[in-house]
Short mmCIF file of C-alpha atoms in Angstrom, two decimals:
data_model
loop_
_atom_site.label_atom_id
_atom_site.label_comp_id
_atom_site.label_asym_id
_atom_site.label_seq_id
_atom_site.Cartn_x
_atom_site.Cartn_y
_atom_site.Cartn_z
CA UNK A 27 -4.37 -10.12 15.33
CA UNK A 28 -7.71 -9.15 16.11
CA UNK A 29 -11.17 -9.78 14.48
CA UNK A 30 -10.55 -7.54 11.45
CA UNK A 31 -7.24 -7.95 10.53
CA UNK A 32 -7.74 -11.72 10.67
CA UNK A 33 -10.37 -11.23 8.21
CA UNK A 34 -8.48 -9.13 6.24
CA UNK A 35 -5.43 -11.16 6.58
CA UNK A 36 -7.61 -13.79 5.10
CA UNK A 37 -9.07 -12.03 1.92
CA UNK A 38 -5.78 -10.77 1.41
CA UNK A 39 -4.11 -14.51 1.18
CA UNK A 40 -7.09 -15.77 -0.47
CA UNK A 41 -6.76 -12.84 -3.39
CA UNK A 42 -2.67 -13.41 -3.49
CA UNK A 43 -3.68 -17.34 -4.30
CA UNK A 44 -6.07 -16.68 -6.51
CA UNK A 45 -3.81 -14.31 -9.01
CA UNK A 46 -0.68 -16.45 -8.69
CA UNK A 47 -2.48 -19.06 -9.62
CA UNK A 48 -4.02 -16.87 -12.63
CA UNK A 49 -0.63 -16.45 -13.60
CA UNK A 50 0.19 -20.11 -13.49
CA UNK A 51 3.07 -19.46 -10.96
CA UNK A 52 4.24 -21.76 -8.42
CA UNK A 53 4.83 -20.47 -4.43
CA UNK A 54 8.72 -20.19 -5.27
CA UNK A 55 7.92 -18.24 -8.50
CA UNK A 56 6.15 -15.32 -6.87
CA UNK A 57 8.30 -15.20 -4.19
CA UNK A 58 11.22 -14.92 -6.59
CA UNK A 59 9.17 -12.27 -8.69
CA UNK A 60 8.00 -9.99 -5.40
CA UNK A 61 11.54 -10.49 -3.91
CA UNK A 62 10.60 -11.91 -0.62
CA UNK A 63 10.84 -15.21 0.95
CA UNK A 64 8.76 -18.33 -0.21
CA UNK A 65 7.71 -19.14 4.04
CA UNK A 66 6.10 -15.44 3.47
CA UNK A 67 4.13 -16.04 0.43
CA UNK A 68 3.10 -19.51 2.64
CA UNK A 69 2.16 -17.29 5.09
CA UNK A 70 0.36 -14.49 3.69
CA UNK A 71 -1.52 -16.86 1.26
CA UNK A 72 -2.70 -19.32 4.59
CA UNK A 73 -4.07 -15.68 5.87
CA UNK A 74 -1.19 -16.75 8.93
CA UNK A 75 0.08 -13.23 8.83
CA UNK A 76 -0.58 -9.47 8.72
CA UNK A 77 1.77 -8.42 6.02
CA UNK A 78 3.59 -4.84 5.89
CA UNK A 79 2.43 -2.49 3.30
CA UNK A 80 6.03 -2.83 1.96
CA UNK A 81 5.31 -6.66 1.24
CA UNK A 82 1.81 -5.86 0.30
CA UNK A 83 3.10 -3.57 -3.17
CA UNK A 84 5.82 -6.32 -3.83
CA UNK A 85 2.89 -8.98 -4.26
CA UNK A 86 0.70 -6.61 -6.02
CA UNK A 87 3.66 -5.34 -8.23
CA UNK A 88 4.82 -9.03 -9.05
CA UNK A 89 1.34 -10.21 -9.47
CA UNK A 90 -0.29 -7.21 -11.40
CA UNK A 91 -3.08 -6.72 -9.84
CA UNK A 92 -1.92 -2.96 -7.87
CA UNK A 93 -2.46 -3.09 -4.01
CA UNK A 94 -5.79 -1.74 -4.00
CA UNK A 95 -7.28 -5.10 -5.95
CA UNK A 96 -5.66 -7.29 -2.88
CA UNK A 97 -7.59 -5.83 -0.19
CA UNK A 98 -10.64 -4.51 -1.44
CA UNK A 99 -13.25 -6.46 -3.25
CA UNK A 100 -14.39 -6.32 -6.85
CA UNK A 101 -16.26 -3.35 -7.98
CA UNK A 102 -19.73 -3.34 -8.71
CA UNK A 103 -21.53 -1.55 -11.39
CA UNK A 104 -18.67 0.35 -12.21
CA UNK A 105 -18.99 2.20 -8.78
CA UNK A 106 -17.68 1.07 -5.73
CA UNK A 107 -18.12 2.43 -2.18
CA UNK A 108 -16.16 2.07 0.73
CA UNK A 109 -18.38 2.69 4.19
CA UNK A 110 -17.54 4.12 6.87
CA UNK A 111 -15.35 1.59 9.17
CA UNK A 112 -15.01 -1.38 6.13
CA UNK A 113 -11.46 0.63 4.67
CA UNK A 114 -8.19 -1.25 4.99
CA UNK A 115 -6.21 -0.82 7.98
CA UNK A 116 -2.82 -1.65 6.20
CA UNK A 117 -0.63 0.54 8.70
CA UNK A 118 -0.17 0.39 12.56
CA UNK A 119 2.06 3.17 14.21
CA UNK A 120 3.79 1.98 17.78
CA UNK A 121 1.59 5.00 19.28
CA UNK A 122 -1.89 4.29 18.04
CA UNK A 123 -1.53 6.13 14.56
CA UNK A 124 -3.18 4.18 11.46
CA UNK A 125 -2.96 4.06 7.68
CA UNK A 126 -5.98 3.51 6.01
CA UNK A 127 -6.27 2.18 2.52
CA UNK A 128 -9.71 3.91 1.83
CA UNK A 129 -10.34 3.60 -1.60
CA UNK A 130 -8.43 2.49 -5.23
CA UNK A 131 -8.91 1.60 -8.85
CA UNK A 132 -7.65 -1.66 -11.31
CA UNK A 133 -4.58 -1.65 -12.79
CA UNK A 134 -2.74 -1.06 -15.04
CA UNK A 135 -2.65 2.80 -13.91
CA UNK A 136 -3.61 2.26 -10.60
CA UNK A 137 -4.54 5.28 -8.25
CA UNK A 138 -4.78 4.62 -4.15
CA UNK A 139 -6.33 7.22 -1.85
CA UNK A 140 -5.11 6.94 2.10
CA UNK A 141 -6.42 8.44 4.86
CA UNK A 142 -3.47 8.41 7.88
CA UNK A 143 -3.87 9.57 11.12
CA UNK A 144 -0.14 10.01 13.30
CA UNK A 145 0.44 9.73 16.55
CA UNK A 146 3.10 12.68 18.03
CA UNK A 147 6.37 11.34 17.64
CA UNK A 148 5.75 8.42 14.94
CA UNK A 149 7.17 7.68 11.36
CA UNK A 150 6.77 5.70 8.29
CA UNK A 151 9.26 4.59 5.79
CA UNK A 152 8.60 3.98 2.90
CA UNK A 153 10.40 1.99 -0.09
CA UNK A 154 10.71 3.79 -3.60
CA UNK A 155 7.12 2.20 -5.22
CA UNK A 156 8.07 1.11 -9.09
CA UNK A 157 9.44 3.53 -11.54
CA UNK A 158 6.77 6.61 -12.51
CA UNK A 159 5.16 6.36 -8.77
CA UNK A 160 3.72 9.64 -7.96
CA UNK A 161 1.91 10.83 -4.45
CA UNK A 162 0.34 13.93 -3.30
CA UNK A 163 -0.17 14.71 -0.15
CA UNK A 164 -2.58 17.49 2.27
CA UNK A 165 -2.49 17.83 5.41
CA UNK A 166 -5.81 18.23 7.32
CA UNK A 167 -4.33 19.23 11.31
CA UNK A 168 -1.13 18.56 12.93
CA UNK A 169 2.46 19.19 10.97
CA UNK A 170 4.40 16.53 9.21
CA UNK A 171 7.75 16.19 7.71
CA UNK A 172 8.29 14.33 4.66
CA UNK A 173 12.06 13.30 3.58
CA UNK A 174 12.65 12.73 0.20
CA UNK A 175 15.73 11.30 -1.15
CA UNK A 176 17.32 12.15 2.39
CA UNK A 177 15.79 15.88 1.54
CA UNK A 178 13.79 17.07 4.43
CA UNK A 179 10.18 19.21 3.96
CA UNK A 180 8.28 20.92 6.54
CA UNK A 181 4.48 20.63 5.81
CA UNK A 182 1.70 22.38 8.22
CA UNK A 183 -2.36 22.35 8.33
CA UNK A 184 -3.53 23.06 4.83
CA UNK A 185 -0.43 22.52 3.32
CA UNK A 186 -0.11 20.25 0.41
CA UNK A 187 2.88 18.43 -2.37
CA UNK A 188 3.48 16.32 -5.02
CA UNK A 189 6.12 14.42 -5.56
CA UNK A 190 7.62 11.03 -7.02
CA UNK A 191 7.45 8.07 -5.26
CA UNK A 192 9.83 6.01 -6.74
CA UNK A 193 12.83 7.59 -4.71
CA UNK A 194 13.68 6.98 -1.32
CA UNK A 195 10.75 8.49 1.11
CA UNK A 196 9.47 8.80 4.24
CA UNK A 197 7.20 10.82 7.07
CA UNK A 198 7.27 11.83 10.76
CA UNK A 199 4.98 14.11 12.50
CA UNK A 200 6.67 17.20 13.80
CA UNK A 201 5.39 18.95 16.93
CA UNK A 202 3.07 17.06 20.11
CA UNK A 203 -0.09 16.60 18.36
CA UNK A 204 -1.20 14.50 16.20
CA UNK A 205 -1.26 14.56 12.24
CA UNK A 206 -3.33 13.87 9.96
CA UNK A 207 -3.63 14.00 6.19
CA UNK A 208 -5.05 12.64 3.44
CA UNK A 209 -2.78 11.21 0.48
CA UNK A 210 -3.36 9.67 -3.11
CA UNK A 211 -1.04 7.71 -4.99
CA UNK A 212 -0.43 7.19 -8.77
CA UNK A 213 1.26 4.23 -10.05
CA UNK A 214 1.24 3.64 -13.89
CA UNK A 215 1.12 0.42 -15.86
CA UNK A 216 0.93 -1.74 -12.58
CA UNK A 217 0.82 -5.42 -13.86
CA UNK A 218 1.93 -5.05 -17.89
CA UNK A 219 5.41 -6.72 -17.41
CA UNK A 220 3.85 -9.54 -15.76
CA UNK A 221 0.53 -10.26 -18.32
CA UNK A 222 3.74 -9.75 -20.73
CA UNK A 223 5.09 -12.76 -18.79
CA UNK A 224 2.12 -14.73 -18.79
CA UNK A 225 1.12 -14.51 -22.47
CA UNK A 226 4.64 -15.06 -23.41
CA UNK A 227 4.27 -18.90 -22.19
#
């Protein structure tokens, strides 16, 4: 990892800590609730590991909290501004391409806006998000294809869609340039089944 991802890696296993623990939940407990293994809560909490945005929303899910709370810190003010550079880098294409994480709000209805940026001839899969997941997508240059429950749609500069994220989805770049588009995601009542949980004990 370099520089910033270790750092990020870091705040990341430091925020993960500091909800289970919130929560009252042991290392085996939130790896039971986020439905990975208990060696990668270890490691993502010890800041040993640059987790996948895939594990990323199953700790946020389990934990409440809505991915944008894990790697970005606490609002001020009630504003919060992201500079230029200091976004999340949560994906990493083989060919250079990035997902950035550039801004997001609190749960319970918790809203994400990405910035990606695809190299020619990468793709992203992406597991159905929790039930009532929406995303909308535009794309700024470059053309993209975006599979939806095995349902294939041809998007080009300009062109823009909505559609639920809680089915099976994914997106390649179509063509030898690359793409690039902006997206925002819309995840309702991120975190009530778990402060159900908690005030239930």
């Amino acid at each position: 990892m370099d520089e910033s991802a270790k750092r990020l890696a870091q705040a990341i296993g430091a925020r993960v800590k500091q909800e289970r623990g919130s929560l009252g939940w042991t290392l085996d407990g939130l790896a039971e609730a986020a439905g990975i293994s208990r060696r990668m809560v270890v490691n993502v909490e010890q800041g040993a590991v640059n987790p996948s945005v895939a594990t990323l929303l199953s700790l946020s899910d389990a934990l409440g909290v809505g991915l944008p709370a894990l790697v970005e810190p606490p609002a001020e003010a009630g504003a919060k501004i992201t500079r230029r550079g200091d976004a999340a880098v949560l994906w990493n294409g083989d060919l250079g391409g990035r997902g950035v994480l550039v801004a997001g709000t609190e749960s319970p209805d918790v809203v994400e806006l990405w910035d990606w940026t695809m190299e020619a001839g990468e793709s992203h899969v992406s597991d159905p998000h929790s039930v009532g997941t929406m995303e909308l997508l535009n794309v700024h240059s470059g053309a993209l294809i975006v599979v939806i429950d095995e349902v294939e749609h041809h998007l080009g500069a300009g062109d823009a869609m909505t559609f639920r994220g809680d089915m099976p989805h994914s997106y390649r770049t179509e063509g030898e340039t690359p793409t690039h588009f902006a997206m925002a995601i819309y995840e309702p009542g991120v975190g009530i089944d778990a402060r159900l949980n908690k005030e239930g004990h």
